[in-house]
Amino acid sequence: MKDLKSFLQGNAEIVENRLIEVSERFKDEQGNPIPWEVRALPAEEEEQIRKSCFVSIKGQNHGQTEKFDPNRYMIQLAAACTVYPDLENAELQDSYGVHTAPALLKKMLYAGELNRYFEAIESHNRFKSIEEKIDEVKN
């Protein structure tokens, strides 16, 4: 029988939080861009986010069908992974006129910044990048 000690919880490598430069627009007192801190999510937490991103769509013959909303998923995932800045901070939310962390992200960042942030979040959570998926399909 093979030794399973390496798989015990205490022996698994911890994925440390990572600092990411999301935007050069947010600067400290010295004018340096402030990095954002992100964390990797456990699979259970990601599953809850994924499940919350199905929306009911009116189907044929007055029936309902469920459809996955990938945009909602990505913004929810990014918000859940963000450690700093604290997207739940009421003062920060109020300054942008929003009341949820996902809405705050969409207000704070420009489209290109948000897309790069999504890519960094996916990378940190060890999802495959679009390029990696394309390469797999080609081979």
PDB file of C-alpha atoms in Angstrom:
ATOM      1  CA  MET A   1       0.000   0.000   0.000  1.00  0.00           C
ATOM      2  CA  LYS A   2       1.210   3.470  -0.812  1.00  0.00           C
ATOM      3  CA  ASP A   3       1.998   5.996   1.896  1.00  0.00           C
ATOM      4  CA  LEU A   4      -0.699   8.692   2.171  1.00  0.00           C
ATOM      5  CA  LYS A   5       1.118  10.916   4.659  1.00  0.00           C
ATOM      6  CA  SER A   6       1.879  13.494   1.975  1.00  0.00           C
ATOM      7  CA  PHE A   7      -1.855  14.020   1.506  1.00  0.00           C
ATOM      8  CA  LEU A   8      -2.628  14.758   5.148  1.00  0.00           C
ATOM      9  CA  GLN A   9      -3.886  18.303   5.659  1.00  0.00           C
ATOM     10  CA  GLY A  10      -0.874  19.388   7.672  1.00  0.00           C
ATOM     11  CA  ASN A  11       1.486  18.278   4.903  1.00  0.00           C
ATOM     12  CA  ALA A  12      -0.236  20.093   2.046  1.00  0.00           C
ATOM     13  CA  GLU A  13       1.497  23.218   0.774  1.00  0.00           C
ATOM     14  CA  ILE A  14      -0.331  26.413   1.693  1.00  0.00           C
ATOM     15  CA  VAL A  15      -1.014  28.801  -1.166  1.00  0.00           C
ATOM     16  CA  GLU A  16       0.096  32.166   0.193  1.00  0.00           C
ATOM     17  CA  ASN A  17      -1.744  35.393  -0.583  1.00  0.00           C
ATOM     18  CA  ARG A  18      -0.263  37.288  -3.486  1.00  0.00           C
ATOM     19  CA  LEU A  19       0.281  40.987  -4.160  1.00  0.00           C
ATOM     20  CA  ILE A  20      -0.858  42.179  -7.583  1.00  0.00           C
ATOM     21  CA  GLU A  21      -0.461  45.584  -9.180  1.00  0.00           C
ATOM     22  CA  VAL A  22      -3.960  46.072 -10.510  1.00  0.00           C
ATOM     23  CA  SER A  23      -3.871  49.732 -11.472  1.00  0.00           C
ATOM     24  CA  GLU A  24      -1.354  52.540 -11.486  1.00  0.00           C
ATOM     25  CA  ARG A  25      -4.181  54.947 -10.622  1.00  0.00           C
ATOM     26  CA  PHE A  26      -4.254  54.055  -6.914  1.00  0.00           C
ATOM     27  CA  LYS A  27      -1.080  55.448  -5.325  1.00  0.00           C
ATOM     28  CA  ASP A  28       0.416  55.802  -1.864  1.00  0.00           C
ATOM     29  CA  GLU A  29       1.771  59.049  -0.391  1.00  0.00           C
ATOM     30  CA  GLN A  30       5.054  58.618  -2.288  1.00  0.00           C
ATOM     31  CA  GLY A  31       3.253  58.192  -5.616  1.00  0.00           C
ATOM     32  CA  ASN A  32       3.864  54.434  -5.875  1.00  0.00           C
ATOM     33  CA  PRO A  33       1.077  52.158  -7.130  1.00  0.00           C
ATOM     34  CA  ILE A  34      -0.561  50.269  -4.258  1.00  0.00           C
ATOM     35  CA  PRO A  35      -0.648  46.504  -4.793  1.00  0.00           C
ATOM     36  CA  TRP A  36      -3.813  44.579  -4.090  1.00  0.00           C
ATOM     37  CA  GLU A  37      -3.722  41.396  -2.021  1.00  0.00           C
ATOM     38  CA  VAL A  38      -5.547  38.311  -3.285  1.00  0.00           C
ATOM     39  CA  ARG A  39      -6.115  34.873  -1.843  1.00  0.00           C
ATOM     40  CA  ALA A  40      -6.809  31.463  -3.333  1.00  0.00           C
ATOM     41  CA  LEU A  41     -10.272  30.079  -2.615  1.00  0.00           C
ATOM     42  CA  PRO A  42     -10.977  26.590  -1.339  1.00  0.00           C
ATOM     43  CA  ALA A  43     -12.986  24.515  -3.834  1.00  0.00           C
ATOM     44  CA  GLU A  44     -16.028  24.532  -1.508  1.00  0.00           C
ATOM     45  CA  GLU A  45     -16.188  28.332  -1.522  1.00  0.00           C
ATOM     46  CA  GLU A  46     -15.715  28.502  -5.305  1.00  0.00           C
ATOM     47  CA  GLU A  47     -18.534  25.959  -5.718  1.00  0.00           C
ATOM     48  CA  GLN A  48     -20.913  28.179  -3.727  1.00  0.00           C
ATOM     49  CA  ILE A  49     -20.023  31.155  -5.927  1.00  0.00           C
ATOM     50  CA  ARG A  50     -20.524  29.092  -9.092  1.00  0.00           C
ATOM     51  CA  LYS A  51     -23.915  27.830  -7.886  1.00  0.00           C
ATOM     52  CA  SER A  52     -25.033  31.395  -7.152  1.00  0.00           C
ATOM     53  CA  CYS A  53     -24.301  32.424 -10.737  1.00  0.00           C
ATOM     54  CA  PHE A  54     -27.101  30.490 -12.396  1.00  0.00           C
ATOM     55  CA  VAL A  55     -30.028  32.672 -13.400  1.00  0.00           C
ATOM     56  CA  SER A  56     -33.561  31.636 -14.301  1.00  0.00           C
ATOM     57  CA  ILE A  57     -34.531  32.324 -17.880  1.00  0.00           C
ATOM     58  CA  LYS A  58     -38.069  32.134 -19.164  1.00  0.00           C
ATOM     59  CA  GLY A  59     -38.148  29.242 -21.598  1.00  0.00           C
ATOM     60  CA  GLN A  60     -40.619  27.978 -24.148  1.00  0.00           C
ATOM     61  CA  ASN A  61     -44.128  27.000 -23.062  1.00  0.00           C
ATOM     62  CA  HIS A  62     -43.844  29.195 -19.942  1.00  0.00           C
ATOM     63  CA  GLY A  63     -41.141  26.976 -18.461  1.00  0.00           C
ATOM     64  CA  GLN A  64     -38.035  28.132 -16.636  1.00  0.00           C
ATOM     65  CA  THR A  65     -34.502  27.138 -17.439  1.00  0.00           C
ATOM     66  CA  GLU A  66     -31.258  27.807 -15.607  1.00  0.00           C
ATOM     67  CA  LYS A  67     -28.368  29.485 -17.402  1.00  0.00           C
ATOM     68  CA  PHE A  68     -24.858  30.102 -16.097  1.00  0.00           C
ATOM     69  CA  ASP A  69     -23.784  33.785 -16.091  1.00  0.00           C
ATOM     70  CA  PRO A  70     -19.992  33.827 -16.640  1.00  0.00           C
ATOM     71  CA  ASN A  71     -19.726  37.594 -16.113  1.00  0.00           C
ATOM     72  CA  ARG A  72     -21.420  37.367 -12.740  1.00  0.00           C
ATOM     73  CA  TYR A  73     -19.185  34.429 -11.833  1.00  0.00           C
ATOM     74  CA  MET A  74     -15.946  36.265 -12.610  1.00  0.00           C
ATOM     75  CA  ILE A  75     -16.859  39.413 -10.687  1.00  0.00           C
ATOM     76  CA  GLN A  76     -18.100  37.359  -7.696  1.00  0.00           C
ATOM     77  CA  LEU A  77     -14.922  35.243  -7.774  1.00  0.00           C
ATOM     78  CA  ALA A  78     -12.685  38.313  -7.969  1.00  0.00           C
ATOM     79  CA  ALA A  79     -14.530  40.002  -5.097  1.00  0.00           C
ATOM     80  CA  ALA A  80     -14.251  36.875  -2.924  1.00  0.00           C
ATOM     81  CA  CYS A  81     -10.516  36.581  -3.625  1.00  0.00           C
ATOM     82  CA  THR A  82      -9.730  40.222  -2.833  1.00  0.00           C
ATOM     83  CA  VAL A  83      -8.205  40.645   0.616  1.00  0.00           C
ATOM     84  CA  TYR A  84      -6.967  44.228   0.203  1.00  0.00           C
ATOM     85  CA  PRO A  85      -8.454  46.686  -0.378  1.00  0.00           C
ATOM     86  CA  ASP A  86     -11.368  45.616   1.804  1.00  0.00           C
ATOM     87  CA  LEU A  87     -14.202  45.678  -0.733  1.00  0.00           C
ATOM     88  CA  GLU A  88     -16.758  45.293   2.086  1.00  0.00           C
ATOM     89  CA  ASN A  89     -15.658  48.571   3.708  1.00  0.00           C
ATOM     90  CA  ALA A  90     -18.712  50.855   3.918  1.00  0.00           C
ATOM     91  CA  GLU A  91     -16.699  54.065   3.494  1.00  0.00           C
ATOM     92  CA  LEU A  92     -15.051  52.730   0.333  1.00  0.00           C
ATOM     93  CA  GLN A  93     -18.373  51.506  -1.067  1.00  0.00           C
ATOM     94  CA  ASP A  94     -20.079  54.809  -0.225  1.00  0.00           C
ATOM     95  CA  SER A  95     -17.348  56.789  -1.988  1.00  0.00           C
ATOM     96  CA  TYR A  96     -18.294  54.959  -5.222  1.00  0.00           C
ATOM     97  CA  GLY A  97     -22.034  54.926  -4.529  1.00  0.00           C
ATOM     98  CA  VAL A  98     -22.369  51.125  -4.349  1.00  0.00           C
ATOM     99  CA  HIS A  99     -23.308  48.599  -1.672  1.00  0.00           C
ATOM    100  CA  THR A 100     -21.663  45.314  -2.706  1.00  0.00           C
ATOM    101  CA  ALA A 101     -18.089  44.180  -3.270  1.00  0.00           C
ATOM    102  CA  PRO A 102     -18.700  43.069  -6.892  1.00  0.00           C
ATOM    103  CA  ALA A 103     -20.337  46.403  -7.733  1.00  0.00           C
ATOM    104  CA  LEU A 104     -17.406  48.211  -6.140  1.00  0.00           C
ATOM    105  CA  LEU A 105     -14.895  46.342  -8.301  1.00  0.00           C
ATOM    106  CA  LYS A 106     -16.815  47.320 -11.435  1.00  0.00           C
ATOM    107  CA  LYS A 107     -16.845  50.976 -10.366  1.00  0.00           C
ATOM    108  CA  MET A 108     -13.212  51.134  -9.215  1.00  0.00           C
ATOM    109  CA  LEU A 109     -11.547  49.546 -12.224  1.00  0.00           C
ATOM    110  CA  TYR A 110     -11.558  50.315 -15.922  1.00  0.00           C
ATOM    111  CA  ALA A 111     -12.451  47.458 -18.270  1.00  0.00           C
ATOM    112  CA  GLY A 112      -8.860  46.560 -19.139  1.00  0.00           C
ATOM    113  CA  GLU A 113      -7.779  46.697 -15.504  1.00  0.00           C
ATOM    114  CA  LEU A 114     -10.668  44.453 -14.507  1.00  0.00           C
ATOM    115  CA  ASN A 115      -9.850  41.919 -17.218  1.00  0.00           C
ATOM    116  CA  ARG A 116      -6.185  41.793 -16.132  1.00  0.00           C
ATOM    117  CA  TYR A 117      -7.370  41.384 -12.543  1.00  0.00           C
ATOM    118  CA  PHE A 118      -9.584  38.453 -13.569  1.00  0.00           C
ATOM    119  CA  GLU A 119      -6.582  36.829 -15.260  1.00  0.00           C
ATOM    120  CA  ALA A 120      -4.450  37.281 -12.129  1.00  0.00           C
ATOM    121  CA  ILE A 121      -7.234  35.821  -9.953  1.00  0.00           C
ATOM    122  CA  GLU A 122      -7.580  32.801 -12.234  1.00  0.00           C
ATOM    123  CA  SER A 123      -3.824  32.269 -12.248  1.00  0.00           C
ATOM    124  CA  HIS A 124      -3.550  32.492  -8.461  1.00  0.00           C
ATOM    125  CA  ASN A 125      -6.390  30.001  -8.061  1.00  0.00           C
ATOM    126  CA  ARG A 126      -4.612  27.712 -10.510  1.00  0.00           C
ATOM    127  CA  PHE A 127      -7.240  27.841 -13.226  1.00  0.00           C
ATOM    128  CA  LYS A 128      -5.893  27.410 -16.735  1.00  0.00           C
ATOM    129  CA  SER A 129      -5.503  30.559 -18.794  1.00  0.00           C
ATOM    130  CA  ILE A 130      -7.289  31.014 -22.121  1.00  0.00           C
ATOM    131  CA  GLU A 131      -3.930  30.521 -23.869  1.00  0.00           C
ATOM    132  CA  GLU A 132      -3.361  27.216 -22.052  1.00  0.00           C
ATOM    133  CA  LYS A 133      -6.833  26.003 -23.010  1.00  0.00           C
ATOM    134  CA  ILE A 134      -6.248  26.975 -26.663  1.00  0.00           C
ATOM    135  CA  ASP A 135      -2.917  25.145 -26.683  1.00  0.00           C
ATOM    136  CA  GLU A 136      -4.604  22.023 -25.266  1.00  0.00           C
ATOM    137  CA  VAL A 137      -7.245  22.095 -27.998  1.00  0.00           C
ATOM    138  CA  LYS A 138      -4.585  22.537 -30.706  1.00  0.00           C
ATOM    139  CA  ASN A 139      -2.619  19.516 -29.483  1.00  0.00           C
TER     140      ASN A 139
END
